[in-house]
mmCIF file of C-alpha atoms and ligand atoms in Angstrom:
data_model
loop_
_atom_site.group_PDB
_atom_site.id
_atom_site.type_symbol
_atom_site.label_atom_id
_atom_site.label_comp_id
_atom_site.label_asym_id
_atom_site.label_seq_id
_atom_site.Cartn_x
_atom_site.Cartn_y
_atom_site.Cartn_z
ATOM 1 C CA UNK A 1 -119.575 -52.823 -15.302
ATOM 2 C CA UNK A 2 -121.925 -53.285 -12.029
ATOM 3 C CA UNK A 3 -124.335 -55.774 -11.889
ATOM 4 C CA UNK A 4 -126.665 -54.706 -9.234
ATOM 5 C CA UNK A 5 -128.535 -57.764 -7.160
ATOM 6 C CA UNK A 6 -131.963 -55.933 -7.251
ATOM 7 C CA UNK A 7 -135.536 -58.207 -6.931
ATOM 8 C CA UNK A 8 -136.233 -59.699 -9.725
ATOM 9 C CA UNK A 9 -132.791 -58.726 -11.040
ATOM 10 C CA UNK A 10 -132.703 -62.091 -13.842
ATOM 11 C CA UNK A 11 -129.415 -64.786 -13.551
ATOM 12 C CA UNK A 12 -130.823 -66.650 -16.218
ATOM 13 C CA UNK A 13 -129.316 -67.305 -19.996
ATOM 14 C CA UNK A 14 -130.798 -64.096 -21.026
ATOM 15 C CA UNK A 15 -129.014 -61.789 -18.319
ATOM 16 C CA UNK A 16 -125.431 -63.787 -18.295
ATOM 17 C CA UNK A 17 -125.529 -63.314 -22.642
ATOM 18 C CA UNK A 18 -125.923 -59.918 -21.886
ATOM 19 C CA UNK A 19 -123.152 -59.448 -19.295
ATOM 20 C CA UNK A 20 -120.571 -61.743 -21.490
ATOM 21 C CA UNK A 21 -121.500 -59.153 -24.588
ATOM 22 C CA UNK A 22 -120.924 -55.990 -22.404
ATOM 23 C CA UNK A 23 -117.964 -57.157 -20.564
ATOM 24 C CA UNK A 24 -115.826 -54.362 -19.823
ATOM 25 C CA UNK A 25 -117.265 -52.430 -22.341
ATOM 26 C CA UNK A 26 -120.683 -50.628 -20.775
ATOM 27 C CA UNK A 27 -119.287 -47.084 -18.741
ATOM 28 C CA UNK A 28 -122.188 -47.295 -16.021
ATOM 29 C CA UNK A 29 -124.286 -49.690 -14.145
ATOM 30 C CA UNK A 30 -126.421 -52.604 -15.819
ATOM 31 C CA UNK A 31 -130.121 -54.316 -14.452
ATOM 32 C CA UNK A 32 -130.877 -56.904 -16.727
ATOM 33 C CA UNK A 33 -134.585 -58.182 -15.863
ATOM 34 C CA UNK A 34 -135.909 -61.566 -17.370
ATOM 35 C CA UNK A 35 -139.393 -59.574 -16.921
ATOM 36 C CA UNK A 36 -140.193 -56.204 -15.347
ATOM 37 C CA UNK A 37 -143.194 -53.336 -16.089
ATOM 38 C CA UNK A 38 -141.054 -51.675 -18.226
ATOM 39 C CA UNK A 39 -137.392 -50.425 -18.408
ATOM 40 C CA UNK A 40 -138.310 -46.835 -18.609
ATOM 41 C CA UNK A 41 -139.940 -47.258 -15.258
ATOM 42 C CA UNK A 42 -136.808 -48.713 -13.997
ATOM 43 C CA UNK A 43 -134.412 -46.531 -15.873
ATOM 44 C CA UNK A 44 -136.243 -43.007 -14.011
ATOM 45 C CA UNK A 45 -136.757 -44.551 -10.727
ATOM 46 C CA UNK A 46 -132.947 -45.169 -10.831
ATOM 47 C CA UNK A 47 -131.739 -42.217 -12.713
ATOM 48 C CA UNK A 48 -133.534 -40.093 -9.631
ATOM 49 C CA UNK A 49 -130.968 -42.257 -6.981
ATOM 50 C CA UNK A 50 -127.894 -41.410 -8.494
ATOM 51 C CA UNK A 51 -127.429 -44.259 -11.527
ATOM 52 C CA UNK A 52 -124.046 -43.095 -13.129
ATOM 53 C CA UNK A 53 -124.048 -42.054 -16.524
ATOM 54 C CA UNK A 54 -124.223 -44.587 -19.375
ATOM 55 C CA UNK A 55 -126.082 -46.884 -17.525
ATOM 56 C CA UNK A 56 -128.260 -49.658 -19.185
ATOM 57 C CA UNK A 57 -131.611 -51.476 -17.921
ATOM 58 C CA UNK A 58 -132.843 -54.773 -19.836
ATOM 59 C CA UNK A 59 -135.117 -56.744 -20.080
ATOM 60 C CA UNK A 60 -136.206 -60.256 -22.164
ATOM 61 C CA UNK A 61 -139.774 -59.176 -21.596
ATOM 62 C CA UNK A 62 -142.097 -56.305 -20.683
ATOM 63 C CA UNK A 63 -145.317 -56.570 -19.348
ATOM 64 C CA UNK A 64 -146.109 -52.651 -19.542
ATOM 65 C CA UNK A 65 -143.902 -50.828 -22.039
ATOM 66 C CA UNK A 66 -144.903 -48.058 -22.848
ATOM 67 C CA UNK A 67 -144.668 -46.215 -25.723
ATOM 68 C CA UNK A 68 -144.949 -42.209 -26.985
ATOM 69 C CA UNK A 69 -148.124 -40.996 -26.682
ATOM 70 C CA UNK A 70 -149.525 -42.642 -23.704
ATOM 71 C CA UNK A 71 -149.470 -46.224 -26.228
ATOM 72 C CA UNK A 72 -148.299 -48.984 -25.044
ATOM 73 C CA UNK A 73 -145.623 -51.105 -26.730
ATOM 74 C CA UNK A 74 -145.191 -55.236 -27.014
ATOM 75 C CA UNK A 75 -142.418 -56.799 -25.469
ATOM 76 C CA UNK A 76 -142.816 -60.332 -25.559
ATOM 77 C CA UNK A 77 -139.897 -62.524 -24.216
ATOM 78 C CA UNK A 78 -136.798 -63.599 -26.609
ATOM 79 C CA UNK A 79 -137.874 -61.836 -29.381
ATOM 80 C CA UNK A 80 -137.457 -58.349 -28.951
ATOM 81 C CA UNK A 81 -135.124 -55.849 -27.814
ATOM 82 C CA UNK A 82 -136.188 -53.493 -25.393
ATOM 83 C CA UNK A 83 -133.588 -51.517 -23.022
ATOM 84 C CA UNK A 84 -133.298 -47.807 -21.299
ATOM 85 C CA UNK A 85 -129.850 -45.919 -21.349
ATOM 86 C CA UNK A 86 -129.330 -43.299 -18.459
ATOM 87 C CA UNK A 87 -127.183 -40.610 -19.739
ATOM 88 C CA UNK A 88 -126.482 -37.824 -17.808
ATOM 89 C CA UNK A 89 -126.057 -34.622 -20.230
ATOM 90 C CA UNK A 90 -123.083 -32.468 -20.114
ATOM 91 C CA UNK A 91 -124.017 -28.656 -19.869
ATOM 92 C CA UNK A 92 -123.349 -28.502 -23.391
ATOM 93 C CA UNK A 93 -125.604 -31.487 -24.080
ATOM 94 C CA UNK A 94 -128.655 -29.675 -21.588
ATOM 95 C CA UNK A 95 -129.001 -26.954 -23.951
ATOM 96 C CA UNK A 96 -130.189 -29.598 -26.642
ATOM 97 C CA UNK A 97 -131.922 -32.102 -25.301
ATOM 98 C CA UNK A 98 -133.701 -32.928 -27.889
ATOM 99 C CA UNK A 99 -131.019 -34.101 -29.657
ATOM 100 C CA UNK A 100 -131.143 -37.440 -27.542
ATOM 101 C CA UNK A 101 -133.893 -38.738 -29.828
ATOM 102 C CA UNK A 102 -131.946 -38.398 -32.852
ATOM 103 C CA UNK A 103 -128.376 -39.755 -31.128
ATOM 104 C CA UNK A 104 -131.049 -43.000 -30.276
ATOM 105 C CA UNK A 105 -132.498 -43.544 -34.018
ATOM 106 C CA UNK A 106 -128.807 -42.645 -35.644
ATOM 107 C CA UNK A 107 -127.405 -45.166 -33.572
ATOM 108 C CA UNK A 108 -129.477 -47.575 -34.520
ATOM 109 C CA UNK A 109 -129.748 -46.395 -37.899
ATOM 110 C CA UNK A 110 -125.849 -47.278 -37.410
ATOM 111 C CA UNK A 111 -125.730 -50.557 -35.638
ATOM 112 C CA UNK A 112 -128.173 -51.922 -38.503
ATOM 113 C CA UNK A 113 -125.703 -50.966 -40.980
ATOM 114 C CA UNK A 114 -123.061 -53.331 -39.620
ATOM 115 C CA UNK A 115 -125.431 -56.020 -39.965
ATOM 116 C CA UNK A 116 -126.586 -55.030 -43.904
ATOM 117 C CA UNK A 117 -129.377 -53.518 -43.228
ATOM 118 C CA UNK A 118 -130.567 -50.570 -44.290
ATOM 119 C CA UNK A 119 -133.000 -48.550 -42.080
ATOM 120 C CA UNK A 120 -134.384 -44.599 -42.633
ATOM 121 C CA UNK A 121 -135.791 -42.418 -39.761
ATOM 122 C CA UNK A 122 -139.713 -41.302 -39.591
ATOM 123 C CA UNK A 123 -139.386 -37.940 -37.304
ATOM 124 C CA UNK A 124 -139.155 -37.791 -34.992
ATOM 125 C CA UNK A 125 -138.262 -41.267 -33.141
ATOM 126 C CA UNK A 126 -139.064 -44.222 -35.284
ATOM 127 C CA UNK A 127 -137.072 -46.303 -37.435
ATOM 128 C CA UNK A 128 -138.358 -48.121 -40.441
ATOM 129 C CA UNK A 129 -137.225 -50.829 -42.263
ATOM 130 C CA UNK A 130 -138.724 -50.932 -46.218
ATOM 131 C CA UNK A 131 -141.078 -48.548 -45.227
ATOM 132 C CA UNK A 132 -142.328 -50.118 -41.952
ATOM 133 C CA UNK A 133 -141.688 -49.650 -38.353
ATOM 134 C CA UNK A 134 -139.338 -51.825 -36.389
ATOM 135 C CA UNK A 135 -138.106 -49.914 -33.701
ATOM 136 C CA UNK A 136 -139.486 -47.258 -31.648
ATOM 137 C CA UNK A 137 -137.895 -44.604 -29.287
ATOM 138 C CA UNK A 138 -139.307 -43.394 -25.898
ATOM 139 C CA UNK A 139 -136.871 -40.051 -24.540
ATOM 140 C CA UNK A 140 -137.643 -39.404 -21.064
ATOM 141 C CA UNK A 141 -136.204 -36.599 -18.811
ATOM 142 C CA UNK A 142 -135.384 -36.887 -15.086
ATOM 143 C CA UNK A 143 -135.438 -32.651 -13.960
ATOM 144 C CA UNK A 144 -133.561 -31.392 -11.321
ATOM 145 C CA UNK A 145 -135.503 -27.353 -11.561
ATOM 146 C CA UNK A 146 -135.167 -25.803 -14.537
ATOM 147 C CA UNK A 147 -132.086 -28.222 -15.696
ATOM 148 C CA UNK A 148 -132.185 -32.059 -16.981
ATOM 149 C CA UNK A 149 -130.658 -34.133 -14.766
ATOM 150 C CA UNK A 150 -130.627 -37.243 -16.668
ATOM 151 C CA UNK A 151 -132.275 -38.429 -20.161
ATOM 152 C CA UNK A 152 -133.935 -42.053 -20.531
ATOM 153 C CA UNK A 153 -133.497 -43.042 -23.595
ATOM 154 C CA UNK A 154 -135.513 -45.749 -24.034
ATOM 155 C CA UNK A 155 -135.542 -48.453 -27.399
ATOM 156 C CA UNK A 156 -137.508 -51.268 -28.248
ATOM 157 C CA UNK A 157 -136.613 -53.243 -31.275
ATOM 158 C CA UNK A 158 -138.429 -55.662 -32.997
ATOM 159 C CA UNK A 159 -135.910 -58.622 -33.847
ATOM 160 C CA UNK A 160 -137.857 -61.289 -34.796
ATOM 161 C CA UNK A 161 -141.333 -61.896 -36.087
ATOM 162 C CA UNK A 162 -142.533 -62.961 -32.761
ATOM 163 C CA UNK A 163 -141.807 -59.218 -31.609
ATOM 164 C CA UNK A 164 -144.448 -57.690 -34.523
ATOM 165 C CA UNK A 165 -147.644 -56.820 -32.662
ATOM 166 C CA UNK A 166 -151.183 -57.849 -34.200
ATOM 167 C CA UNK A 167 -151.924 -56.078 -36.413
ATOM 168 C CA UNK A 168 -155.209 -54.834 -34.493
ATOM 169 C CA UNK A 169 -152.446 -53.214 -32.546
ATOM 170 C CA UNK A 170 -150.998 -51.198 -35.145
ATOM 171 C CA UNK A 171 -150.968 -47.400 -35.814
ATOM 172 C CA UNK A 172 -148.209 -47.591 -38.850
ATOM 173 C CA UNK A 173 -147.365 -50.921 -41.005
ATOM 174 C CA UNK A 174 -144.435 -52.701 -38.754
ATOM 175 C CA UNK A 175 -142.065 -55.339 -39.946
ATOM 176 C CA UNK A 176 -138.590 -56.731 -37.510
ATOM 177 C CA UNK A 177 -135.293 -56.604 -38.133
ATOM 178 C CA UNK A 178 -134.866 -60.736 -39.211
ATOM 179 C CA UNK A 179 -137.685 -60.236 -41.616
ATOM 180 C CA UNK A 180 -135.415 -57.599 -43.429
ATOM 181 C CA UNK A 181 -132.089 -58.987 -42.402
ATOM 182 C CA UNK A 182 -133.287 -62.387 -44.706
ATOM 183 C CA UNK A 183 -131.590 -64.215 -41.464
ATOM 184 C CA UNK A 184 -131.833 -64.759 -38.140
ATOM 185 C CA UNK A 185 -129.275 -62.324 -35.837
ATOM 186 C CA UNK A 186 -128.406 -61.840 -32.620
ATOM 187 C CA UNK A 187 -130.480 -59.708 -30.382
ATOM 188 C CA UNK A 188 -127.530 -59.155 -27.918
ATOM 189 C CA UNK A 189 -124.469 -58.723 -30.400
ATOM 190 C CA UNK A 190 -127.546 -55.987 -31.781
ATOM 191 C CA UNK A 191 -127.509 -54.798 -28.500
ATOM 192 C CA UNK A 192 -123.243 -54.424 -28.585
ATOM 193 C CA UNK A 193 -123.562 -52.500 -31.798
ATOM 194 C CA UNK A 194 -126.188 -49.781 -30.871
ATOM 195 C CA UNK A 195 -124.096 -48.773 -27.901
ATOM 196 C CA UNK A 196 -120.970 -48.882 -29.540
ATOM 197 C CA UNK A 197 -122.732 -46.487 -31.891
ATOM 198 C CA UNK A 198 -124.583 -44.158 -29.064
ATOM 199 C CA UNK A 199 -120.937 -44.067 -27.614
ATOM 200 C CA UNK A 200 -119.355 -42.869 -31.141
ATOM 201 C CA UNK A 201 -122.307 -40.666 -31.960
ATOM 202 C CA UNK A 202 -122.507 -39.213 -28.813
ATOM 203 C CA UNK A 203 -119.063 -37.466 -29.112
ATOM 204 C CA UNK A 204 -120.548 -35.517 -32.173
ATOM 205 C CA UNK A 205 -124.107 -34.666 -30.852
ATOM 206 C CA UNK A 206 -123.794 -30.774 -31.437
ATOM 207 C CA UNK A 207 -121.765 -30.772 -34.160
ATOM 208 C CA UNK A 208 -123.353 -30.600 -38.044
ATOM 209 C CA UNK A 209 -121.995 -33.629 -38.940
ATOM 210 C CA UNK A 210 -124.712 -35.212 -36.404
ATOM 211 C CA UNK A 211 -127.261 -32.671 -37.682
ATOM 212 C CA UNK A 212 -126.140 -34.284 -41.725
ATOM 213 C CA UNK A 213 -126.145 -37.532 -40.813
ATOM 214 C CA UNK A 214 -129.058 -37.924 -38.841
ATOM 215 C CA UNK A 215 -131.128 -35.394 -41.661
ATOM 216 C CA UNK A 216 -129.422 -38.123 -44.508
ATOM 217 C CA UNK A 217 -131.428 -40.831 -42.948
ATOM 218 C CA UNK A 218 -134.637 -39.404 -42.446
ATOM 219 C CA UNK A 219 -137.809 -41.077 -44.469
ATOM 220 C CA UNK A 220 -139.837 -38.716 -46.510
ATOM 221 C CA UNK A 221 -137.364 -36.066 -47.509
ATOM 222 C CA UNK A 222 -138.657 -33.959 -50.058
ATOM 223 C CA UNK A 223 -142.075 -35.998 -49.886
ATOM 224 C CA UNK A 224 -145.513 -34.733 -48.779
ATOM 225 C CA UNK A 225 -146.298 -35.824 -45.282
ATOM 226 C CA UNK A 226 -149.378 -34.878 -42.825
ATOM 227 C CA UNK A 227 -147.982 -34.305 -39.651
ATOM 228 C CA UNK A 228 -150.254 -34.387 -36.420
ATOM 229 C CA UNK A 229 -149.719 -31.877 -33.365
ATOM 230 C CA UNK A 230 -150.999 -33.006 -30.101
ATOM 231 C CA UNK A 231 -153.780 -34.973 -32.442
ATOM 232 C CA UNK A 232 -155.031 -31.475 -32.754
ATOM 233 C CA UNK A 233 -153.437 -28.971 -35.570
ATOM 234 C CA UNK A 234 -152.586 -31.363 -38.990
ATOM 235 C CA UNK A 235 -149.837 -29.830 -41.089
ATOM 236 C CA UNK A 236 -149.183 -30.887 -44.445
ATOM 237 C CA UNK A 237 -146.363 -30.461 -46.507
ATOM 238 C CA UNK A 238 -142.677 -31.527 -47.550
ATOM 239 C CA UNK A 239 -140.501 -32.437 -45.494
ATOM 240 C CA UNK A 240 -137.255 -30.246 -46.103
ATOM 241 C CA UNK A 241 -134.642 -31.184 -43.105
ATOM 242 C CA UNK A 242 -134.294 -30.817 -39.546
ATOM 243 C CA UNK A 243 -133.302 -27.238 -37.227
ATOM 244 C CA UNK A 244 -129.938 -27.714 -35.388
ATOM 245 C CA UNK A 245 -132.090 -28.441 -32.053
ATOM 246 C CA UNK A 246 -133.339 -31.053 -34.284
ATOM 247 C CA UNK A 247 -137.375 -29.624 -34.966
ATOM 248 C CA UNK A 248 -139.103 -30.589 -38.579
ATOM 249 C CA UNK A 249 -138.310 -28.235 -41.165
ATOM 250 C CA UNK A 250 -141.934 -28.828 -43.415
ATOM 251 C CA UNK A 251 -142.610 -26.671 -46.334
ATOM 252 C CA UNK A 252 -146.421 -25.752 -46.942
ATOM 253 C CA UNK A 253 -148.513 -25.919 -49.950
ATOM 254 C CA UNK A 254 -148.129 -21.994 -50.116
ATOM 255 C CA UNK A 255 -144.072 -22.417 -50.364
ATOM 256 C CA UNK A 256 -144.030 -20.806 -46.330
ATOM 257 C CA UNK A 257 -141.804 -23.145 -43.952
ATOM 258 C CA UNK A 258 -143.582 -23.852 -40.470
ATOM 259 C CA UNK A 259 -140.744 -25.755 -37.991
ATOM 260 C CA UNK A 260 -142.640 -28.589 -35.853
ATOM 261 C CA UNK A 261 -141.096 -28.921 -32.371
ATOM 262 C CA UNK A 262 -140.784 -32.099 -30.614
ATOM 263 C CA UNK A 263 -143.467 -33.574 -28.441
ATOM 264 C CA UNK A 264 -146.876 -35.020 -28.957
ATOM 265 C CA UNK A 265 -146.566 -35.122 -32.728
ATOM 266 C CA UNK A 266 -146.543 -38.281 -34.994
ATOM 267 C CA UNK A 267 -146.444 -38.504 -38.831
ATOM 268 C CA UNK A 268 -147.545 -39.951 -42.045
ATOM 269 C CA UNK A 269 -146.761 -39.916 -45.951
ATOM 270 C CA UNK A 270 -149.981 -37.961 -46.915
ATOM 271 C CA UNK A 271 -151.839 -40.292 -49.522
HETATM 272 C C1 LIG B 1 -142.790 -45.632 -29.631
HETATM 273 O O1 LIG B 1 -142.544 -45.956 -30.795
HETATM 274 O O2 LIG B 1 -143.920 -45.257 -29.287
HETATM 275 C C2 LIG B 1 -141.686 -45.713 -28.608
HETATM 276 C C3 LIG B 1 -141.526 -47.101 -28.077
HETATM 277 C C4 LIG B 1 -140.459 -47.228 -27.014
HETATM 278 C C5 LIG B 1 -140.421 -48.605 -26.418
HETATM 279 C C6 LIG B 1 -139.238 -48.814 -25.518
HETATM 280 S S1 LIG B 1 -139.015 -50.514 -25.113
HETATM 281 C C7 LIG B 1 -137.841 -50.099 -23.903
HETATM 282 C C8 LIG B 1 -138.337 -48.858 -23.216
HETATM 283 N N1 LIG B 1 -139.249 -49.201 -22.121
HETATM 284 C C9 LIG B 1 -140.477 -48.765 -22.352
HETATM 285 O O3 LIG B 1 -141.444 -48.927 -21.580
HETATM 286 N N2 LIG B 1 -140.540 -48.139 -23.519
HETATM 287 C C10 LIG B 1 -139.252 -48.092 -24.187
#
């Protein structure tokens, strides 16, 4: 594991509980920030100068995350987590890139487990807690041409209640992870488990054991939901499963099935 001495590169509490948890454990590089922009920024501008694969950027605090949709997202410090994995795809792993959103909420889906609680996927990138959000997943791709280069896949989880953004700044009900948890838990041991699990999960990305696992947890299965396309086209209709490249499989009132791609699309149970 590198630590890289880059400005404003942290050596506080926050960065060295980090390095003890990931101790000969993370494959690639690590930047652990006390505050930066945001780690996606970080993550691409490094992933474009060679960042090996399975490298991690942190940070206790971000002033300008950034979320799907041109949104931002809250970061305060100590009370969130919010980090951006470089991975760079196989040629295998190219051909199904978006798969890396799913690999993201699984894992996490995963590491939650370990910890007794249990979490569902909205599609395509968000994970809920009893209904609400509490994590949220930002894929970005780094392209060399016509090929991905390297994926940023980029989480922020809301640990404790201090991490839960006013609720003027909501678009869906959000809760964190303590709230639902009963207990307070360690953001960095959190940290441990949803890489252990990207690492696991990873080595079964194209198989249908991903596909069954990561269609098991999604919210809203065989419930009516309005899905929005590029805030444009609404669809509504019941959600049936995922395609193997990981697209919406909705069924419409008139029993037709329409697949919704990946991309500028967010969803709702209808009402
Ligand atoms: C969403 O739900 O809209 C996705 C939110 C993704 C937030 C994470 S926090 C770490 C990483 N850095 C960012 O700027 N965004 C992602």
């Amino acid at each position: 594991m590198a630590l890289t001495s880059i400005p404003g590169a942290s050596s506080n509490n926050f960065s060295q509980e980090v390095q003890a948890a990931l101790q000969g454990f993370l494959p690639g590089g690590l930047r652990v920030f006390t505050s930066i922009g945001s780690t996606n920024d970080e993550a691409l501008a490094w992933a474009s100068t060679g960042a090996p694969d399975f490298s991690l950027v942190i940070a206790d605090e971000q002033t300008h995350g950034r979320g799907r949709m041109g949104r931002s997202w809250f970061t305060p410090p100590g009370a969130a987590l919010a980090f951006s994995l470089i991975l760079r795809p196989t040629p295998v792993e190219r051909e199904r890139i978006g798969l890396f959103a799913g690999l993201g909420a699984l894992s996490l889906v995963d590491a939650l487990q370990t910890f007794g609680v249990a979490a569902q996927i909205k599609w395509p990138n968000d994970v809920l807690l009893a209904g609400k959000k509490a994590a949220g997943i930002l894929v970005e791709t780094v392209w060399m041409g016509m090929e991905a280069d390297s994926v940023v896949l980029g989480m922020g989880v809301n640990v404790t209640p201090q991490a839960v953004p006013p609720p003027e700044g909501l678009n869906y009900p959000a809760t964190c992870v303590q709230a639902e948890a009963g207990k307070p838990l360690s953001r960095i041991l959190l940290l441990r488990a949803i890489l252990q699990a990207i690492l696991r999960r990873r080595t079964m990305l194209t198989s249908p054991t991903f596909l069954h696992d990561w269609e098991s947890a999604l919210a809203f299965r065989n419930e009516i939901v309005r899905v929005w396309v590029s805030n444009e086209e609404v669809f509504e209709g019941k959600v049936l499963g995922l395609e193997s490249d990981g697209s919406l499989r909705l069924e419409l009132p008139e029993r037709t099935v329409t697949i919704i791609r990946f991309g500028e699309v967010h969803l709702r149970p209808a009402l």
